mmCIF file with all atom_site columns, C-alpha atoms in Angstrom:
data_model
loop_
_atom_site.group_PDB
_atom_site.id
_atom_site.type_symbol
_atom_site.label_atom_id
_atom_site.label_alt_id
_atom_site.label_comp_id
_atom_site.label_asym_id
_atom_site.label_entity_id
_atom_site.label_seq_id
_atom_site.pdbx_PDB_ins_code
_atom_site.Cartn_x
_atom_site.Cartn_y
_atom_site.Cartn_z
_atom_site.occupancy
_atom_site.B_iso_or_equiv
_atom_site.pdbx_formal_charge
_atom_site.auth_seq_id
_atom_site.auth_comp_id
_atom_site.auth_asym_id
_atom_site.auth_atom_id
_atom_site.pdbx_PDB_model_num
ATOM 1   C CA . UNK A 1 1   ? 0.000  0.000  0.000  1.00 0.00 ? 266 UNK A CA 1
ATOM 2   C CA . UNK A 1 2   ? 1.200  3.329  -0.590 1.00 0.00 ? 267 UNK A CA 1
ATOM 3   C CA . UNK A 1 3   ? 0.833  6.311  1.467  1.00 0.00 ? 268 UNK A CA 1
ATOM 4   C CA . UNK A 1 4   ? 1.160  9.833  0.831  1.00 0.00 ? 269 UNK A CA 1
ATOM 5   C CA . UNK A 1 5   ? 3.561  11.829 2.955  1.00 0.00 ? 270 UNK A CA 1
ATOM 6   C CA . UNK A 1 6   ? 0.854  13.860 4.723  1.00 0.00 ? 271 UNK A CA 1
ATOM 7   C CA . UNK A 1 7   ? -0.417 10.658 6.417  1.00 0.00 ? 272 UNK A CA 1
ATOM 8   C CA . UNK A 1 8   ? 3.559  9.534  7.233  1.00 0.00 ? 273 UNK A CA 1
ATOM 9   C CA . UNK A 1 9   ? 3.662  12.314 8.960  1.00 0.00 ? 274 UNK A CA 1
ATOM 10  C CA . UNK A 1 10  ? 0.269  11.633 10.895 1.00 0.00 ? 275 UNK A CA 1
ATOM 11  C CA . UNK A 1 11  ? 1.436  7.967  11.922 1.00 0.00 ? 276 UNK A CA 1
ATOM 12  C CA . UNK A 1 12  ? 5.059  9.580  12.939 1.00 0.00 ? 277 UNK A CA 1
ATOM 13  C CA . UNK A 1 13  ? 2.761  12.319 14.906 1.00 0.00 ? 278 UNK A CA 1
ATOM 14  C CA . UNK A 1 14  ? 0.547  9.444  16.566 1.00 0.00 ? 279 UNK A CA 1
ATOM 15  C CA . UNK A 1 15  ? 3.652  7.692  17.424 1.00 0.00 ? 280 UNK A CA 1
ATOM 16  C CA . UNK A 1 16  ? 5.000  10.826 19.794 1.00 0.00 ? 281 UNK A CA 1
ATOM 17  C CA . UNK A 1 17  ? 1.186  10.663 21.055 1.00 0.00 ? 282 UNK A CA 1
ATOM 18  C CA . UNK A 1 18  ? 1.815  7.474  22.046 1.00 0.00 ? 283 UNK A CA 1
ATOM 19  C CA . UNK A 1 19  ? 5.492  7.544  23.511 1.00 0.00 ? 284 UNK A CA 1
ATOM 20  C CA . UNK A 1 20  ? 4.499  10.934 25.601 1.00 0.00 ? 285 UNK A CA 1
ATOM 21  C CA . UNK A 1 21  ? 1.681  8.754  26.585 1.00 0.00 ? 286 UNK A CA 1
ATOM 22  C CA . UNK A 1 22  ? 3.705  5.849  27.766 1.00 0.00 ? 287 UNK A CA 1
ATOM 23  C CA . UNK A 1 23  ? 5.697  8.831  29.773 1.00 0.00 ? 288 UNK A CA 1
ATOM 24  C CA . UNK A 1 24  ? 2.884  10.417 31.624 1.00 0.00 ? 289 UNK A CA 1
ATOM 25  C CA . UNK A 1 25  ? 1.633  7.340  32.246 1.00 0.00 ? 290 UNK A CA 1
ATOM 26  C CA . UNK A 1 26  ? 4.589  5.958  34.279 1.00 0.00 ? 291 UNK A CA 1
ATOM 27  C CA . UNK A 1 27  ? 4.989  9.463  35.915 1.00 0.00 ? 292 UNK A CA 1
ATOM 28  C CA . UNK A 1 28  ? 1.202  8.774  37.228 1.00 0.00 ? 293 UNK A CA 1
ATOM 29  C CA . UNK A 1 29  ? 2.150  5.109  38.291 1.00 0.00 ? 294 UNK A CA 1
ATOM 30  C CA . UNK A 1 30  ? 5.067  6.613  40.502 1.00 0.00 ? 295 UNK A CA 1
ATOM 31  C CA . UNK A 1 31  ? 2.826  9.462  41.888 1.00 0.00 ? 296 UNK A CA 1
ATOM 32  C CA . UNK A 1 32  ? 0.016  7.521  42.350 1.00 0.00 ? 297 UNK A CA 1
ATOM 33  C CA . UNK A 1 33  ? 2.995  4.630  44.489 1.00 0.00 ? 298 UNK A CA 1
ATOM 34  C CA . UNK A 1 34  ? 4.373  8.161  46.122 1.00 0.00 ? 299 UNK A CA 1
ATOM 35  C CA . UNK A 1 35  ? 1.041  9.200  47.359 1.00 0.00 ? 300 UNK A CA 1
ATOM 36  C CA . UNK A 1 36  ? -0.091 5.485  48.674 1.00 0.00 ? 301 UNK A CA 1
ATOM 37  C CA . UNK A 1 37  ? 2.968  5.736  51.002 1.00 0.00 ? 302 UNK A CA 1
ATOM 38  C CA . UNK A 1 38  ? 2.153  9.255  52.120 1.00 0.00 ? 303 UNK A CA 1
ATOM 39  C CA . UNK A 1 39  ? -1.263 8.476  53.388 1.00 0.00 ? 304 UNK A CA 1
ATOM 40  C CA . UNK A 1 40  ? 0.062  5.023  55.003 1.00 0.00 ? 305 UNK A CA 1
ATOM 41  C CA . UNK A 1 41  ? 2.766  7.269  56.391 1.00 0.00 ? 306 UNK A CA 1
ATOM 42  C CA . UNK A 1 42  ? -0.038 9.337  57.900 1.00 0.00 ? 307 UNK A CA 1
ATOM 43  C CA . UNK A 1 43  ? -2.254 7.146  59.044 1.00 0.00 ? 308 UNK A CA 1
ATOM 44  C CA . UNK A 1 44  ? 0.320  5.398  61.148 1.00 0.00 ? 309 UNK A CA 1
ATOM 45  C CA . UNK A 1 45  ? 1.863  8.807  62.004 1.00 0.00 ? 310 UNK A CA 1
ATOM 46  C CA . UNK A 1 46  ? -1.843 9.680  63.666 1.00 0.00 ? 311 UNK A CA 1
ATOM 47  C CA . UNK A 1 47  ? -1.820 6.516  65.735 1.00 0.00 ? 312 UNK A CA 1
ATOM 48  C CA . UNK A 1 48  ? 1.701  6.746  67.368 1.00 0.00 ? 313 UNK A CA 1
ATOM 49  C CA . UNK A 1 49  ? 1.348  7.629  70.963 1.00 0.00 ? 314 UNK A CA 1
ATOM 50  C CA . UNK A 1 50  ? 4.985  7.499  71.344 1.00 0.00 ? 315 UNK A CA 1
ATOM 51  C CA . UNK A 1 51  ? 8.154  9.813  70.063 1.00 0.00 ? 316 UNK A CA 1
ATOM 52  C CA . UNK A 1 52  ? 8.060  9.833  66.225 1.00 0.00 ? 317 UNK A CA 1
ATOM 53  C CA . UNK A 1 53  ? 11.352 9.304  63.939 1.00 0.00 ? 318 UNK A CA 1
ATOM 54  C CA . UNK A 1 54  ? 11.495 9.837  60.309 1.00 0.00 ? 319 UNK A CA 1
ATOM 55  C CA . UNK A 1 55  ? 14.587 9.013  58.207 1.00 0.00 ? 320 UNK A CA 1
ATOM 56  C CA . UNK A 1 56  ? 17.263 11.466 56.718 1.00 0.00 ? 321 UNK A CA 1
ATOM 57  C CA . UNK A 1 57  ? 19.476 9.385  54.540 1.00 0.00 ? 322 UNK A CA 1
ATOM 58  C CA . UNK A 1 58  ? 20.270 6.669  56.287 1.00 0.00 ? 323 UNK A CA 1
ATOM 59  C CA . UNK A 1 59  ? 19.940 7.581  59.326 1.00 0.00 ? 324 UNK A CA 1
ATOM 60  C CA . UNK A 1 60  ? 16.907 7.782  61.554 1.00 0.00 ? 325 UNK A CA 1
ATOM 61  C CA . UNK A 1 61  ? 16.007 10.979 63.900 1.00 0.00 ? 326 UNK A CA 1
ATOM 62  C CA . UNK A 1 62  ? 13.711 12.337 66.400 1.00 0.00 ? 327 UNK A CA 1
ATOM 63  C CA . UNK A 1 63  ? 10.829 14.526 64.962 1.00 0.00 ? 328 UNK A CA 1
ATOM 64  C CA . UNK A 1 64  ? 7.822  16.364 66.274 1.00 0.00 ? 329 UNK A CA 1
ATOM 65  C CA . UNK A 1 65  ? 4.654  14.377 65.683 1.00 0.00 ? 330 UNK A CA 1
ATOM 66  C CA . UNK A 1 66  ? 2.424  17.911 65.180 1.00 0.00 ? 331 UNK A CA 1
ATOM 67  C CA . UNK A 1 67  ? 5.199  18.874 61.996 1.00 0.00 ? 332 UNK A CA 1
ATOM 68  C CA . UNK A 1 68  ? 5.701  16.107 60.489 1.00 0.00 ? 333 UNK A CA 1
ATOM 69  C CA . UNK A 1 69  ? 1.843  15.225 60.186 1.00 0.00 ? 334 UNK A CA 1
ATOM 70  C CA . UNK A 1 70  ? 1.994  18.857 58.420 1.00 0.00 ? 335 UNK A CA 1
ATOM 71  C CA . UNK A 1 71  ? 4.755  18.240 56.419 1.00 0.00 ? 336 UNK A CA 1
ATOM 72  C CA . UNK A 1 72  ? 2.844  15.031 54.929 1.00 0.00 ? 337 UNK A CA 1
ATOM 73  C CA . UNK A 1 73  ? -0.152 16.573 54.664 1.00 0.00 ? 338 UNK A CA 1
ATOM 74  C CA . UNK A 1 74  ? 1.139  18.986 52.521 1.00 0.00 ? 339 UNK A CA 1
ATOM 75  C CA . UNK A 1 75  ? 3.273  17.096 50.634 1.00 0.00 ? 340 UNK A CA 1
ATOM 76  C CA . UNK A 1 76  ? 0.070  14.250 49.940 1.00 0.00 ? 341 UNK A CA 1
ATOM 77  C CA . UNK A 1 77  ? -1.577 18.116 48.757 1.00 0.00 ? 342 UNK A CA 1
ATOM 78  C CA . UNK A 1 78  ? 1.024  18.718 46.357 1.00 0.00 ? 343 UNK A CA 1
ATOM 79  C CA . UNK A 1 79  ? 1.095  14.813 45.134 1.00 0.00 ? 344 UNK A CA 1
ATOM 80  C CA . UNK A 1 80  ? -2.580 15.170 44.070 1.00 0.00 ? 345 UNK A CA 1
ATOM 81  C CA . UNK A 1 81  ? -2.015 18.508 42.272 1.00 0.00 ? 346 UNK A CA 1
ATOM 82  C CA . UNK A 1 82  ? 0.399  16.347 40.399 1.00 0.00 ? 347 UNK A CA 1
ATOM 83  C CA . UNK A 1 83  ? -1.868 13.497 39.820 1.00 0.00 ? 348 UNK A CA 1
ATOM 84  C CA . UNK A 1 84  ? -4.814 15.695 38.496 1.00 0.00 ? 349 UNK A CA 1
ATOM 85  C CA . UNK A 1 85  ? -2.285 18.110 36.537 1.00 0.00 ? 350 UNK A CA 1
ATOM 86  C CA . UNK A 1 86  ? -0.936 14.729 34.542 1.00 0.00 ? 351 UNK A CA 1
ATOM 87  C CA . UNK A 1 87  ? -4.535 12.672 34.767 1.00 0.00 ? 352 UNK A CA 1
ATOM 88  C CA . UNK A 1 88  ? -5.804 16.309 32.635 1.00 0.00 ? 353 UNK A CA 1
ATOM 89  C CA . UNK A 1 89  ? -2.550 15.929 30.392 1.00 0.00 ? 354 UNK A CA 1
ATOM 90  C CA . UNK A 1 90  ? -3.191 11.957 29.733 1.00 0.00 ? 355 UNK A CA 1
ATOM 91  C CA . UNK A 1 91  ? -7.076 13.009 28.778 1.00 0.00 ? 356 UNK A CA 1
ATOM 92  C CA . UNK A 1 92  ? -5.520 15.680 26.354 1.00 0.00 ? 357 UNK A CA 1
ATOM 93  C CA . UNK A 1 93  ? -2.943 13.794 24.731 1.00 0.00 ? 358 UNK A CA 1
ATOM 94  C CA . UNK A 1 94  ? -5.435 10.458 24.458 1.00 0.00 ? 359 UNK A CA 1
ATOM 95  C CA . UNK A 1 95  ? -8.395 12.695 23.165 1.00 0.00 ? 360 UNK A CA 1
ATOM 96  C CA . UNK A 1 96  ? -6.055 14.303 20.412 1.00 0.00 ? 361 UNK A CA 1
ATOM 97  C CA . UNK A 1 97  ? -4.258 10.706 19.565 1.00 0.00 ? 362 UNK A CA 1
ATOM 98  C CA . UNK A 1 98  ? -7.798 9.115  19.157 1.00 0.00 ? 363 UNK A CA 1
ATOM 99  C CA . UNK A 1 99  ? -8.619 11.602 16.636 1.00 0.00 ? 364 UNK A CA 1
ATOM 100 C CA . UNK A 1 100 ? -5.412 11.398 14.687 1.00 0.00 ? 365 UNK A CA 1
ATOM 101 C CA . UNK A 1 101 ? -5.525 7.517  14.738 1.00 0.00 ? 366 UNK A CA 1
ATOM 102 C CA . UNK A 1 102 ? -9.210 8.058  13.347 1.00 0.00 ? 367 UNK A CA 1
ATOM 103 C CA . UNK A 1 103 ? -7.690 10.640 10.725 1.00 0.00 ? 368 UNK A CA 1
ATOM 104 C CA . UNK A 1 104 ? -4.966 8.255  9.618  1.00 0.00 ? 369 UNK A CA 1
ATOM 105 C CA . UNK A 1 105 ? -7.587 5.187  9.174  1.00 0.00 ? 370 UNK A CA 1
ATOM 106 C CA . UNK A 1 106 ? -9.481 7.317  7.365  1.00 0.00 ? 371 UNK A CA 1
ATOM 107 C CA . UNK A 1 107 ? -7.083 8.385  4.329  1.00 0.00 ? 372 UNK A CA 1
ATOM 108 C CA . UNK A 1 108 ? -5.094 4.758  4.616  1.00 0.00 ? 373 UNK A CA 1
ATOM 109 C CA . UNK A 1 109 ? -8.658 2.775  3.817  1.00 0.00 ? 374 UNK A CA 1
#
């Protein structure tokens, strides 16, 4: 079958769709791992009765329960910011590579 240039270019355009895809998806899949351990993090964080430690490199120190709860809370807010700013960005770039896969099938049948 032969295909004109315009549609090359097209498939070599739905390609990047798909690769930046692939990307944003793995950035989500490490957010959304990040953000499980945050809120297990917290949850056991809000049960401990005793002194809290938290690791700095590899070694472990005392912390105050009342900041780092606040430090994890905020940082769990700024992990779903992330997760909703690239869950937007996999809509966009699925929506526009569903249309240019339907444009190429078009002009190749």
């Amino acid at each position: 079958m032969d295909i004109d240039n315009e549609t090359q270019q097209k498939i070599q355009e739905l390609q990047g769709f798909e690769q930046n895809l692939q990307q944003i998806m793995m950035q989500k899949q490490a957010f959304q791992m990040e953000l499980g351990e945050t809120e297990n993090a917290l949850t056991e964080l809000e049960k401990a009765t005793d002194d809290v430690f938290k690791m700095v490199g590899n070694i472990m120190i005392k912390t105050d329960k009342t900041k780092t709860l606040e430090d994890l809370k905020k940082k769990k807010e700024l992990l779903d910011l992330r997760l909703k700013s690239i869950e937007t960005q996999e809509t966009d770039l699925t929506k526009q590579a569903e249309e240019l896969k339907a444009e190429v099938m078009r002009k190749i049948k």
